Amino acid sequence: MQIIIANIIHLSSPSVSFNSRTCTGIIKWMPTPIHETFASPFVRSDTIATQGLLSEIAKQIDVVGNQRVGTFTGAYEGSKKEPDVLFKYQGPDRNVLYTAVVEIGFTETYKELIDDAKLWIEGNRDIRTVILIKVEENPRYSSPISKLEDDKVKDLGFPNPRDLKTSLVVPRDPNDSFGPLQINNLVLVGKMGVFLEIWKRDTVTGEAKQQGTRSYFVPDNATSELDLKLSDFYPLDATDGGDTRFPLTFDRLRLHLETARKELAVERYHDVLLKLARRNDNINDRDYTP
């Protein structure tokens, strides 16, 4: 069995997922600001889209984040998964169905996201839509002090952790949209690109299949919105409001993404300070050997 550990930023209660078909386990700690940036708009858009529905229908639908699901069937029986966003529908028989999910991959690979789409669609007959969001960082992050000698680290002049704030984060190149971000000349966030795919069930084979073309969040001239309706997320027909547009636009998301990147830079810088403190403690230890 393969075990993948992702998003280790805060050592808190972990999220554990297991795919019984691929025999892959994934352990995640608390989600990064990047995850939250892309998850929250789906909740807001759902609230806006459902405002005009009849009250009885509105009561039947819900959207939540990071809820563990273990009711998979077929080849995926025994799997466990916590999606970043989960859409739920309670039918007239009071039975709760999981009808759509959003999976956001930052440290996860694109292949792992596709495995998620297959798990949801092929392991749960009620899932209508899986939205995959892949955030790519280039280069992938590694601690900027890990390879520096101690005397060079001291020359960097680190601030007090209490003085850390997002206003200290500056772009390495102001003309590079979503390019690397740095604090104190240390690059803490790489250049980012983000794309989105919509996956659904093939009507012939029943297998997961990408629908349409890939949409890009960044750069700035990328797709501005998605053509989605409530029926993509819930089993609603036109008379119930299924044709209601799902108002998810990218322009606001881009603004929030740049803020989240600055928050991520501060978190990583704080981790750098913690590692530096541990290094200094080790140097003062008589038994320390570099």
mmCIF file with all atom_site columns, C-alpha atoms in Angstrom, residues 4 83 123 126 242-243 249:
data_model
loop_
_atom_site.group_PDB
_atom_site.id
_atom_site.type_symbol
_atom_site.label_atom_id
_atom_site.label_alt_id
_atom_site.label_comp_id
_atom_site.label_asym_id
_atom_site.label_entity_id
_atom_site.label_seq_id
_atom_site.pdbx_PDB_ins_code
_atom_site.Cartn_x
_atom_site.Cartn_y
_atom_site.Cartn_z
_atom_site.occupancy
_atom_site.B_iso_or_equiv
_atom_site.pdbx_formal_charge
_atom_site.auth_seq_id
_atom_site.auth_comp_id
_atom_site.auth_asym_id
_atom_site.auth_atom_id
_atom_site.pdbx_PDB_model_num
ATOM 1 C CA . ILE A 1 4   ? 1.197   9.876  0.813   1.00 0.00 ? 4   ILE A CA 1
ATOM 2 C CA . PRO A 1 83  ? -13.566 16.015 -0.267  1.00 0.00 ? 83  PRO A CA 1
ATOM 3 C CA . GLY A 1 123 ? -17.781 4.254  -6.463  1.00 0.00 ? 123 GLY A CA 1
ATOM 4 C CA . ASP A 1 126 ? -25.409 9.330  -6.975  1.00 0.00 ? 126 ASP A CA 1
ATOM 5 C CA . GLY A 1 242 ? -32.294 22.877 -11.945 1.00 0.00 ? 242 GLY A CA 1
ATOM 6 C CA . ASP A 1 243 ? -31.661 25.361 -14.771 1.00 0.00 ? 243 ASP A CA 1
ATOM 7 C CA . THR A 1 249 ? -16.735 33.653 -11.592 1.00 0.00 ? 249 THR A CA 1
#
